[in-house]
Amino acid sequence: MEEKDSKQLSWLMIALIAFNIVWGLGNVVNNFAQQGIVVITSWILLLIIYFIPYTLMVGQLGSTFKNSEGGVSDWIKSTSTKQLAFFAAWTYWVVQIPYLAQKPQTILIALGWAFQWNGRILESLSMPMIVGLSLLTFLFLLYISTKGLKALKFLGTLAGGAMLVMSVLFILMAVGVPLIKSDLQLATQHMDRLSTYIPKFDFSYFTTIALLVFSVGGAEAISPYVNKVKNPAKGFPKGMIAMVIMVGACAILGSLAMAMIFDSNHIPADLMRNGAYQAFAVLGKHWGIGNFLVTVYALTQAIGQAATLAICIDAPLQIFLGSADKDFIPSWLRKRTKSGMLINGYLLTGILVAIIIVLPLLGLKEIDGLVVWMTNLNAIVSPMCFLWVFVAYMFLYRRWDKFKNVEYKFVKNRRLGFLVGAWGFAFTAFACILGMAPQVDMATHPTEWWFTLITNIITPIALLGLGLLLPLAARREKK
């Protein structure tokens, strides 16, 4: 009876949980801004050659290590060494830094649209002003997160649900516009021709893959649920395929909707910043409801991003330092207040995020350049943690005799399993490295081009390298 009660998730429920973790409307807007309508082909290719294997590998690892609470770092620890497990845990924590640094500007953009129904408020501000406001917003929410306010987490949960509804609503309303307006003029020409959707596979195209990989990452967060699915061997892969179909449908239909509203051959420079809001404004006009959708989306975005920032400061710290190994992390970083807050962990987070927020003063001039730089920096840094999933999967097959008796297996052959893990690692690394190439024109913006290239290379190296110093400090402390 107890075994039956512990497996209450149907394949559809696990699919919906995974979809909510992985997907958001921003994935559609940002990738369309970089590739245009050809992103539809990119989505299809990525889902087949990368996303499906990735989610099924996560399922097998979750099933193999069903009692582990540390996620990927525990997988590495069980298949390799404690040292590698520490670096995996550090990577998963430190890649949050650029992610947290992007939230304040996202909140400011959302508030501008909520109260002015346009994105002009930040265009009139100088870069020092934008950086200053972003820094103040971050420090305020850093302070809020130290108080552990339940209300903010509750609002964040509501906003997350609302954002999911808005993402689906956007697609339904956009696809439905031609039904109510037979004379609708599509912004992108020749959408009925197959050639319109074929990418030009040159160097410039491959530099945009990192953002696609970043958009479908995070599936490892569902690993604790694998063995709670009814009949994991059949139910989990069925749920993951269902999730991939949902993600694929949202990506493809969402990109088609964007192409109907914005000319794929002349993508506006502010599309990453304002695209979602402008799209809702156009849809509101077509459906006769004015700026109602813009206001709802902007408020949902502002509340959701604020809550995410506060939660993502505390939760990853608790995971990283909560079960910290004294051999690798010095005691000062593990220090807690009487209320249990990791005070120096918060301080380290604040310093690193503040540095990323202030960096644009060295080479960026306006808000759109800042949004593009920050989005692409996240696309380079965040997928680095996915590499550890593939490393764990390869190590799993190196010790296959010990781990082959599990409820769910994606690949049963030892050699093929190792190669599948190696493929995922190579593809992710390839995307991250090529993603470092600047997405700006060197001829017209030389300062911005060099700033982007240098920071795209130095930031991930510095963030990962910082993790090498902690074991040294811990050893020195022991002596």
Short mmCIF file of C-alpha atoms in Angstrom, two decimals:
data_model
loop_
_atom_site.label_atom_id
_atom_site.label_comp_id
_atom_site.label_asym_id
_atom_site.label_seq_id
_atom_site.Cartn_x
_atom_site.Cartn_y
_atom_site.Cartn_z
CA MET A 1 0.00 0.00 0.00
CA GLU A 2 2.86 2.35 0.90
CA GLU A 3 4.56 1.64 -2.45
CA LYS A 4 1.33 2.43 -4.26
CA ASP A 5 0.84 5.71 -2.36
CA SER A 6 4.39 6.84 -3.18
CA LYS A 7 3.65 6.62 -6.89
CA GLN A 8 0.77 8.99 -7.43
CA LEU A 9 1.98 10.90 -10.51
CA SER A 10 0.54 10.03 -13.88
CA TRP A 11 2.58 10.52 -17.04
CA LEU A 12 0.49 13.61 -17.83
CA MET A 13 1.18 15.17 -14.41
CA ILE A 14 4.95 14.69 -14.76
CA ALA A 15 4.74 16.21 -18.27
CA LEU A 16 2.98 19.33 -16.91
CA ILE A 17 5.45 19.70 -14.02
CA ALA A 18 8.40 19.47 -16.42
CA PHE A 19 6.80 21.87 -18.89
CA ASN A 20 6.27 24.49 -16.17
CA ILE A 21 9.92 24.19 -15.10
CA VAL A 22 11.38 24.43 -18.61
CA TRP A 23 9.15 26.73 -20.62
CA GLY A 24 8.31 30.46 -20.78
CA LEU A 25 7.22 33.04 -23.35
CA GLY A 26 10.63 34.71 -23.19
CA ASN A 27 12.12 31.64 -24.88
CA VAL A 28 10.00 32.34 -27.96
CA VAL A 29 10.70 36.09 -28.07
CA ASN A 30 14.47 35.95 -27.47
CA ASN A 31 15.18 33.21 -30.00
CA PHE A 32 12.96 34.81 -32.65
CA ALA A 33 14.88 38.06 -32.05
CA GLN A 34 18.13 36.27 -32.91
CA GLN A 35 17.08 34.01 -35.78
CA GLY A 36 13.76 35.25 -37.15
CA ILE A 37 11.27 32.78 -38.63
CA VAL A 38 13.98 30.18 -39.41
CA VAL A 39 14.05 29.52 -35.65
CA ILE A 40 11.11 27.15 -36.25
CA THR A 41 13.46 24.73 -38.05
CA SER A 42 16.04 25.25 -35.30
CA TRP A 43 13.47 24.32 -32.64
CA ILE A 44 12.53 21.10 -34.47
CA LEU A 45 16.18 20.05 -34.89
CA LEU A 46 17.06 20.90 -31.28
CA LEU A 47 14.12 18.97 -29.84
CA ILE A 48 15.03 15.83 -31.81
CA ILE A 49 18.82 15.75 -31.49
CA TYR A 50 19.25 17.29 -28.02
CA PHE A 51 16.19 17.92 -25.85
CA ILE A 52 14.58 14.46 -26.04
CA PRO A 53 17.84 12.58 -25.19
CA TYR A 54 18.62 15.13 -22.46
CA THR A 55 15.29 14.69 -20.64
CA LEU A 56 15.43 10.88 -20.90
CA MET A 57 19.00 10.85 -19.54
CA VAL A 58 17.83 12.96 -16.60
CA GLY A 59 15.06 10.41 -16.03
CA GLN A 60 17.50 7.51 -15.89
CA LEU A 61 19.84 9.36 -13.50
CA GLY A 62 16.90 10.31 -11.28
CA SER A 63 15.71 6.70 -11.24
CA THR A 64 19.20 5.36 -10.49
CA PHE A 65 19.79 7.75 -7.59
CA LYS A 66 16.24 8.02 -6.33
CA ASN A 67 17.27 8.61 -2.70
CA SER A 68 19.72 11.45 -3.40
CA GLU A 69 18.67 14.96 -2.38
CA GLY A 70 21.62 16.88 -3.83
CA GLY A 71 20.67 16.33 -7.47
CA VAL A 72 23.50 16.43 -9.99
CA SER A 73 26.29 16.81 -7.41
CA ASP A 74 25.09 13.61 -5.70
CA TRP A 75 25.04 11.83 -9.07
CA ILE A 76 28.67 12.86 -9.65
CA LYS A 77 29.64 11.87 -6.09
CA SER A 78 28.09 8.41 -6.54
CA THR A 79 29.79 7.77 -9.88
CA SER A 80 33.10 9.61 -9.43
CA THR A 81 34.83 11.58 -6.64
CA LYS A 82 33.91 14.08 -3.92
CA GLN A 83 36.14 16.71 -5.57
CA LEU A 84 34.21 16.55 -8.84
CA ALA A 85 30.94 16.54 -6.89
CA PHE A 86 31.98 19.80 -5.20
CA PHE A 87 32.78 21.44 -8.55
CA ALA A 88 29.42 20.28 -9.93
CA ALA A 89 27.64 21.81 -6.92
CA TRP A 90 29.68 25.02 -7.29
CA THR A 91 28.85 25.24 -11.01
CA TYR A 92 25.13 24.83 -10.32
CA TRP A 93 25.29 27.62 -7.78
CA VAL A 94 27.56 30.08 -9.57
CA VAL A 95 25.73 30.01 -12.94
CA GLN A 96 22.85 31.65 -11.06
CA ILE A 97 24.87 34.89 -10.77
CA PRO A 98 24.28 36.29 -14.31
CA TYR A 99 20.68 34.99 -14.08
CA LEU A 100 20.13 37.00 -10.89
CA ALA A 101 21.88 40.04 -12.40
CA GLN A 102 19.40 40.08 -15.31
CA LYS A 103 16.29 40.12 -13.11
CA PRO A 104 16.44 43.80 -11.99
CA GLN A 105 16.44 45.13 -15.56
CA THR A 106 13.61 42.74 -16.45
CA ILE A 107 11.60 44.10 -13.51
CA LEU A 108 12.28 47.73 -14.52
CA ILE A 109 11.21 47.04 -18.12
CA ALA A 110 8.02 45.35 -16.90
CA LEU A 111 7.14 48.24 -14.57
CA GLY A 112 7.67 50.72 -17.41
CA TRP A 113 5.13 48.85 -19.55
CA ALA A 114 2.71 48.37 -16.63
CA PHE A 115 2.44 52.08 -15.92
CA GLN A 116 3.18 53.70 -19.32
CA TRP A 117 2.14 51.01 -21.84
CA ASN A 118 5.42 51.52 -23.69
CA GLY A 119 9.11 50.80 -23.24
CA ARG A 120 10.35 54.36 -23.59
CA ILE A 121 11.03 55.09 -19.92
CA LEU A 122 14.42 53.31 -19.94
CA GLU A 123 15.39 54.67 -23.37
CA SER A 124 15.62 58.19 -21.92
CA LEU A 125 17.98 57.12 -19.12
CA SER A 126 21.78 57.02 -19.33
CA MET A 127 23.62 53.76 -18.72
CA PRO A 128 24.84 54.89 -15.23
CA MET A 129 21.20 55.62 -14.30
CA ILE A 130 20.00 52.22 -15.58
CA VAL A 131 22.83 50.44 -13.76
CA GLY A 132 22.12 52.42 -10.58
CA LEU A 133 18.40 51.57 -10.64
CA SER A 134 19.16 47.90 -11.35
CA LEU A 135 21.63 47.79 -8.45
CA LEU A 136 19.13 49.40 -6.04
CA THR A 137 16.40 46.98 -7.16
CA PHE A 138 18.70 44.02 -6.60
CA LEU A 139 19.90 45.18 -3.18
CA PHE A 140 16.31 45.78 -2.07
CA LEU A 141 15.24 42.27 -3.12
CA LEU A 142 18.42 40.80 -1.59
CA TYR A 143 17.36 42.37 1.70
CA ILE A 144 13.80 41.09 1.24
CA SER A 145 15.07 37.55 0.65
CA THR A 146 16.92 37.62 4.00
CA LYS A 147 13.53 38.04 5.70
CA GLY A 148 12.13 34.93 4.01
CA LEU A 149 8.82 36.63 3.24
CA LYS A 150 6.19 33.98 2.54
CA ALA A 151 3.93 36.53 0.86
CA LEU A 152 6.48 37.16 -1.90
CA LYS A 153 6.89 33.42 -2.51
CA PHE A 154 3.11 33.02 -2.62
CA LEU A 155 2.80 35.89 -5.12
CA GLY A 156 5.63 34.36 -7.14
CA THR A 157 3.76 31.06 -7.34
CA LEU A 158 0.61 32.84 -8.52
CA ALA A 159 2.60 34.89 -11.03
CA GLY A 160 4.32 31.75 -12.32
CA GLY A 161 0.95 30.12 -12.98
CA ALA A 162 -0.37 33.28 -14.58
CA MET A 163 2.71 33.52 -16.81
CA LEU A 164 2.10 29.97 -18.04
CA VAL A 165 -1.50 30.92 -18.86
CA MET A 166 -0.35 34.11 -20.63
CA SER A 167 2.16 32.14 -22.72
CA VAL A 168 -0.54 29.74 -23.94
CA LEU A 169 -3.05 32.59 -24.35
CA PHE A 170 -0.58 34.49 -26.54
CA ILE A 171 -0.35 31.56 -28.95
CA LEU A 172 -4.11 30.92 -29.06
CA MET A 173 -4.96 34.60 -29.63
CA ALA A 174 -2.26 35.10 -32.28
CA VAL A 175 -3.20 31.96 -34.22
CA GLY A 176 -6.87 32.96 -33.95
CA VAL A 177 -6.41 36.48 -35.41
CA PRO A 178 -6.71 35.32 -39.08
CA LEU A 179 -10.08 33.75 -38.18
CA ILE A 180 -11.54 37.10 -37.10
CA LYS A 181 -9.66 39.23 -39.66
CA SER A 182 -9.72 37.72 -43.13
CA ASP A 183 -7.86 40.73 -44.58
CA LEU A 184 -4.99 40.47 -42.06
CA GLN A 185 -1.61 41.44 -43.53
CA LEU A 186 1.18 39.24 -42.11
CA ALA A 187 4.35 41.14 -41.16
CA THR A 188 6.66 38.42 -42.56
CA GLN A 189 6.33 37.72 -46.28
CA HIS A 190 6.08 34.29 -47.94
CA MET A 191 5.11 32.41 -44.78
CA ASP A 192 3.46 29.86 -47.08
CA ARG A 193 6.80 28.89 -48.66
CA LEU A 194 9.07 26.17 -47.26
CA SER A 195 12.20 28.12 -48.26
CA THR A 196 11.27 30.86 -45.77
CA TYR A 197 11.95 28.46 -42.89
CA ILE A 198 15.36 27.11 -44.01
CA PRO A 199 18.28 28.61 -42.01
CA LYS A 200 21.59 29.56 -43.53
CA PHE A 201 23.97 27.26 -41.64
CA ASP A 202 26.93 29.67 -41.39
CA PHE A 203 29.10 30.78 -38.45
CA SER A 204 26.63 33.50 -37.47
CA TYR A 205 23.84 30.92 -37.19
CA PHE A 206 25.86 28.58 -34.95
CA THR A 207 26.65 31.44 -32.53
CA THR A 208 22.91 31.59 -31.70
CA ILE A 209 22.55 27.92 -30.67
CA ALA A 210 23.56 28.62 -27.05
CA LEU A 211 20.36 30.60 -26.49
CA LEU A 212 18.29 27.68 -27.79
CA VAL A 213 20.10 25.26 -25.46
CA PHE A 214 19.62 27.67 -22.56
CA SER A 215 15.89 27.85 -23.36
CA VAL A 216 15.28 24.10 -22.99
CA GLY A 217 17.54 23.51 -19.97
CA GLY A 218 16.55 22.79 -16.40
CA ALA A 219 14.89 19.41 -16.88
CA GLU A 220 17.18 17.89 -14.23
CA ALA A 221 14.95 19.62 -11.63
CA ILE A 222 12.32 16.93 -12.29
CA SER A 223 14.66 14.05 -11.37
CA PRO A 224 13.21 13.62 -7.82
CA TYR A 225 9.82 12.80 -9.37
CA VAL A 226 10.93 9.92 -11.60
CA ASN A 227 10.21 7.12 -9.15
CA LYS A 228 6.92 8.72 -8.07
CA VAL A 229 5.49 8.10 -11.54
CA LYS A 230 3.22 5.10 -11.99
CA ASN A 231 5.23 2.44 -13.84
CA PRO A 232 8.42 4.58 -14.31
CA ALA A 233 9.81 2.42 -17.13
CA LYS A 234 6.85 3.35 -19.34
CA GLY A 235 5.22 6.32 -17.62
CA PHE A 236 8.28 8.59 -17.35
CA PRO A 237 9.43 8.46 -21.01
CA LYS A 238 5.78 8.83 -22.06
CA GLY A 239 5.51 11.96 -19.88
CA MET A 240 8.77 13.37 -21.24
CA ILE A 241 7.70 12.84 -24.85
CA ALA A 242 4.41 14.61 -23.98
CA MET A 243 6.40 17.49 -22.45
CA VAL A 244 8.63 17.73 -25.53
CA ILE A 245 5.51 17.87 -27.75
CA MET A 246 4.09 20.68 -25.57
CA VAL A 247 7.39 22.60 -25.66
CA GLY A 248 7.68 22.03 -29.41
CA ALA A 249 4.10 23.17 -30.05
CA CYS A 250 4.60 26.33 -27.97
CA ALA A 251 7.97 27.07 -29.62
CA ILE A 252 6.75 26.55 -33.19
CA LEU A 253 3.32 28.18 -32.85
CA GLY A 254 4.78 30.99 -30.74
CA SER A 255 7.44 31.68 -33.39
CA LEU A 256 4.77 31.66 -36.11
CA ALA A 257 2.78 34.16 -34.04
CA MET A 258 5.85 36.39 -33.71
CA ALA A 259 6.42 36.22 -37.48
CA MET A 260 2.82 37.32 -38.05
CA ILE A 261 3.40 40.42 -35.89
CA PHE A 262 7.06 41.27 -36.63
CA ASP A 263 8.88 41.21 -39.97
CA SER A 264 11.40 38.38 -39.75
CA ASN A 265 13.64 40.09 -42.31
CA HIS A 266 13.72 43.40 -40.41
CA ILE A 267 13.76 42.48 -36.72
CA PRO A 268 13.51 45.57 -34.45
CA ALA A 269 16.57 46.30 -32.31
CA ASP A 270 14.42 46.40 -29.17
CA LEU A 271 12.65 43.07 -29.76
CA MET A 272 14.36 41.22 -26.88
CA ARG A 273 13.39 44.02 -24.52
CA ASN A 274 9.90 44.93 -25.73
CA GLY A 275 8.83 42.12 -28.10
CA ALA A 276 6.44 40.30 -25.75
CA TYR A 277 4.74 43.55 -24.66
CA GLN A 278 4.46 44.87 -28.22
CA ALA A 279 3.01 41.53 -29.32
CA PHE A 280 0.32 41.66 -26.61
CA ALA A 281 -0.41 45.29 -27.57
CA VAL A 282 -1.00 44.25 -31.21
CA LEU A 283 -3.16 41.29 -30.17
CA GLY A 284 -5.16 43.52 -27.80
CA LYS A 285 -5.84 45.88 -30.68
CA HIS A 286 -6.94 43.05 -33.01
CA TRP A 287 -9.24 41.54 -30.38
CA GLY A 288 -10.64 44.89 -29.27
CA ILE A 289 -9.45 44.80 -25.65
CA GLY A 290 -6.87 47.61 -25.80
CA ASN A 291 -3.89 47.43 -23.46
CA PHE A 292 -5.50 45.05 -20.96
CA LEU A 293 -3.21 42.15 -21.93
CA VAL A 294 -0.12 44.38 -21.82
CA THR A 295 -0.94 45.49 -18.27
CA VAL A 296 -1.66 41.97 -17.03
CA TYR A 297 1.49 40.55 -18.64
CA ALA A 298 3.68 43.42 -17.34
CA LEU A 299 2.40 43.14 -13.75
CA THR A 300 2.72 39.34 -13.87
CA GLN A 301 6.26 39.67 -15.19
CA ALA A 302 7.28 42.27 -12.55
CA ILE A 303 5.88 40.26 -9.60
CA GLY A 304 7.09 36.93 -10.95
CA GLN A 305 10.62 38.16 -11.64
CA ALA A 306 10.87 39.86 -8.22
CA ALA A 307 9.75 36.66 -6.48
CA THR A 308 12.08 34.54 -8.61
CA LEU A 309 15.01 36.78 -7.74
CA ALA A 310 14.30 36.56 -4.00
CA ILE A 311 13.75 32.79 -4.10
CA CYS A 312 16.75 32.10 -6.37
CA ILE A 313 19.07 33.89 -3.97
CA ASP A 314 18.15 31.68 -1.03
CA ALA A 315 17.22 28.26 -2.47
CA PRO A 316 20.46 27.56 -4.44
CA LEU A 317 22.53 28.75 -1.45
CA GLN A 318 20.73 26.32 0.84
CA ILE A 319 21.34 23.48 -1.63
CA PHE A 320 25.00 24.39 -2.18
CA LEU A 321 25.98 25.12 1.43
CA GLY A 322 23.31 23.14 3.27
CA SER A 323 25.20 19.86 2.96
CA ALA A 324 28.60 21.44 2.36
CA ASP A 325 31.70 19.26 2.64
CA LYS A 326 34.13 20.80 5.15
CA ASP A 327 37.04 19.61 3.00
CA PHE A 328 36.09 21.99 0.19
CA ILE A 329 34.18 24.93 1.71
CA PRO A 330 35.69 27.07 4.51
CA SER A 331 33.70 27.62 7.70
CA TRP A 332 33.24 31.36 7.12
CA LEU A 333 31.13 30.64 4.03
CA ARG A 334 29.03 28.10 5.95
CA LYS A 335 28.35 30.55 8.79
CA ARG A 336 24.69 30.93 9.78
CA THR A 337 22.84 33.51 11.86
CA LYS A 338 20.57 32.50 14.76
CA SER A 339 17.66 32.39 12.31
CA GLY A 340 19.58 29.97 10.06
CA MET A 341 20.47 32.47 7.30
CA LEU A 342 23.74 31.86 5.45
CA ILE A 343 24.97 35.40 6.05
CA ASN A 344 28.31 35.20 4.19
CA GLY A 345 26.69 33.24 1.36
CA TYR A 346 24.31 36.16 0.88
CA LEU A 347 27.23 38.58 1.01
CA LEU A 348 29.16 36.63 -1.65
CA THR A 349 26.03 36.49 -3.83
CA GLY A 350 25.52 40.24 -3.45
CA ILE A 351 29.11 41.07 -4.41
CA LEU A 352 29.21 38.81 -7.49
CA VAL A 353 25.80 39.92 -8.79
CA ALA A 354 26.66 43.59 -8.19
CA ILE A 355 29.86 43.18 -10.27
CA ILE A 356 27.86 41.75 -13.22
CA ILE A 357 25.28 44.55 -12.93
CA VAL A 358 27.99 47.24 -12.95
CA LEU A 359 30.09 45.70 -15.79
CA PRO A 360 28.09 47.36 -18.64
CA LEU A 361 29.46 50.76 -17.57
CA LEU A 362 32.74 49.66 -19.19
CA GLY A 363 31.42 49.27 -22.73
CA LEU A 364 27.66 49.55 -23.30
CA LYS A 365 25.79 52.72 -24.18
CA GLU A 366 22.05 51.94 -24.24
CA ILE A 367 19.39 49.65 -22.83
CA ASP A 368 18.90 47.37 -25.88
CA GLY A 369 22.61 46.56 -26.00
CA LEU A 370 22.43 45.77 -22.28
CA VAL A 371 19.46 43.40 -22.71
CA VAL A 372 21.09 41.54 -25.63
CA TRP A 373 24.43 41.26 -23.79
CA MET A 374 22.86 40.02 -20.56
CA THR A 375 20.59 37.52 -22.35
CA ASN A 376 23.48 36.05 -24.33
CA LEU A 377 25.78 35.99 -21.29
CA ASN A 378 23.16 33.87 -19.53
CA ALA A 379 22.98 31.62 -22.60
CA ILE A 380 26.75 31.04 -22.34
CA VAL A 381 27.05 30.60 -18.58
CA SER A 382 23.86 28.73 -17.58
CA PRO A 383 24.27 25.69 -19.89
CA MET A 384 27.66 25.01 -18.27
CA CYS A 385 25.79 23.32 -15.43
CA PHE A 386 24.05 21.00 -17.93
CA LEU A 387 27.50 19.63 -18.79
CA TRP A 388 27.57 17.88 -15.40
CA VAL A 389 24.39 15.96 -16.27
CA PHE A 390 26.16 14.46 -19.27
CA VAL A 391 29.35 13.83 -17.24
CA ALA A 392 27.27 11.93 -14.65
CA TYR A 393 25.61 9.95 -17.44
CA MET A 394 28.98 8.96 -18.93
CA PHE A 395 30.32 7.97 -15.49
CA LEU A 396 27.17 5.92 -14.94
CA TYR A 397 28.10 3.71 -17.90
CA ARG A 398 31.72 3.44 -16.79
CA ARG A 399 30.36 1.67 -13.68
CA TRP A 400 27.41 0.08 -15.44
CA ASP A 401 27.58 -3.27 -13.63
CA LYS A 402 26.80 -1.47 -10.37
CA PHE A 403 23.95 0.70 -11.67
CA LYS A 404 22.22 -1.30 -14.42
CA ASN A 405 19.42 -2.73 -12.25
CA VAL A 406 17.11 0.31 -12.13
CA GLU A 407 13.41 0.81 -12.86
CA TYR A 408 13.93 3.11 -15.83
CA LYS A 409 16.70 2.89 -18.43
CA PHE A 410 16.94 5.19 -21.47
CA VAL A 411 19.83 3.22 -23.02
CA LYS A 412 20.53 -0.40 -22.12
CA ASN A 413 23.80 -0.85 -24.02
CA ARG A 414 26.88 0.23 -22.07
CA ARG A 415 28.90 1.61 -24.98
CA LEU A 416 25.95 3.34 -26.64
CA GLY A 417 24.95 4.91 -23.32
CA PHE A 418 28.42 6.41 -22.88
CA LEU A 419 28.36 7.77 -26.45
CA VAL A 420 24.93 9.35 -25.95
CA GLY A 421 26.26 11.15 -22.85
CA ALA A 422 29.37 12.25 -24.75
CA TRP A 423 27.18 13.63 -27.56
CA GLY A 424 25.17 15.75 -25.11
CA PHE A 425 28.37 17.07 -23.51
CA ALA A 426 30.00 17.91 -26.86
CA PHE A 427 26.90 19.64 -28.25
CA THR A 428 26.43 21.77 -25.10
CA ALA A 429 30.12 22.75 -24.97
CA PHE A 430 30.06 23.58 -28.70
CA ALA A 431 27.02 25.85 -28.20
CA CYS A 432 28.55 27.63 -25.18
CA ILE A 433 31.90 28.29 -26.87
CA LEU A 434 30.40 29.59 -30.14
CA GLY A 435 27.88 31.61 -28.14
CA MET A 436 30.77 33.77 -26.91
CA ALA A 437 30.93 35.45 -30.33
CA PRO A 438 29.33 38.93 -30.06
CA GLN A 439 25.87 39.45 -31.58
CA VAL A 440 26.74 43.04 -32.58
CA ASP A 441 28.35 44.51 -35.70
CA MET A 442 32.04 45.25 -35.09
CA ALA A 443 32.17 47.88 -37.86
CA THR A 444 29.42 50.07 -36.38
CA HIS A 445 29.88 49.25 -32.65
CA PRO A 446 33.58 48.40 -32.10
CA THR A 447 33.65 49.26 -28.36
CA GLU A 448 30.52 47.22 -27.69
CA TRP A 449 31.87 44.31 -29.79
CA TRP A 450 35.15 44.10 -27.84
CA PHE A 451 33.38 44.54 -24.49
CA THR A 452 30.98 41.69 -25.35
CA LEU A 453 33.73 39.34 -26.54
CA ILE A 454 36.00 39.97 -23.53
CA THR A 455 33.22 39.68 -20.92
CA ASN A 456 31.73 36.60 -22.62
CA ILE A 457 35.08 34.83 -22.29
CA ILE A 458 36.27 36.16 -18.90
CA THR A 459 32.96 35.90 -16.97
CA PRO A 460 32.47 32.09 -17.17
CA ILE A 461 36.20 31.49 -16.56
CA ALA A 462 36.20 33.82 -13.53
CA LEU A 463 33.01 32.36 -12.05
CA LEU A 464 34.22 28.76 -12.41
CA GLY A 465 37.77 29.66 -11.34
CA LEU A 466 36.50 31.18 -8.12
CA GLY A 467 35.33 27.71 -7.12
CA LEU A 468 38.96 26.48 -7.22
CA LEU A 469 39.87 28.94 -4.45
CA LEU A 470 37.39 27.58 -1.89
CA PRO A 471 39.04 24.14 -1.41
CA LEU A 472 42.39 25.95 -1.01
CA ALA A 473 40.88 28.18 1.67
CA ALA A 474 39.31 25.15 3.38
CA ARG A 475 42.66 23.30 3.46
CA ARG A 476 44.43 26.38 4.78
CA GLU A 477 41.81 26.73 7.51
CA LYS A 478 42.34 23.09 8.58
CA LYS A 479 46.10 23.62 8.88
#
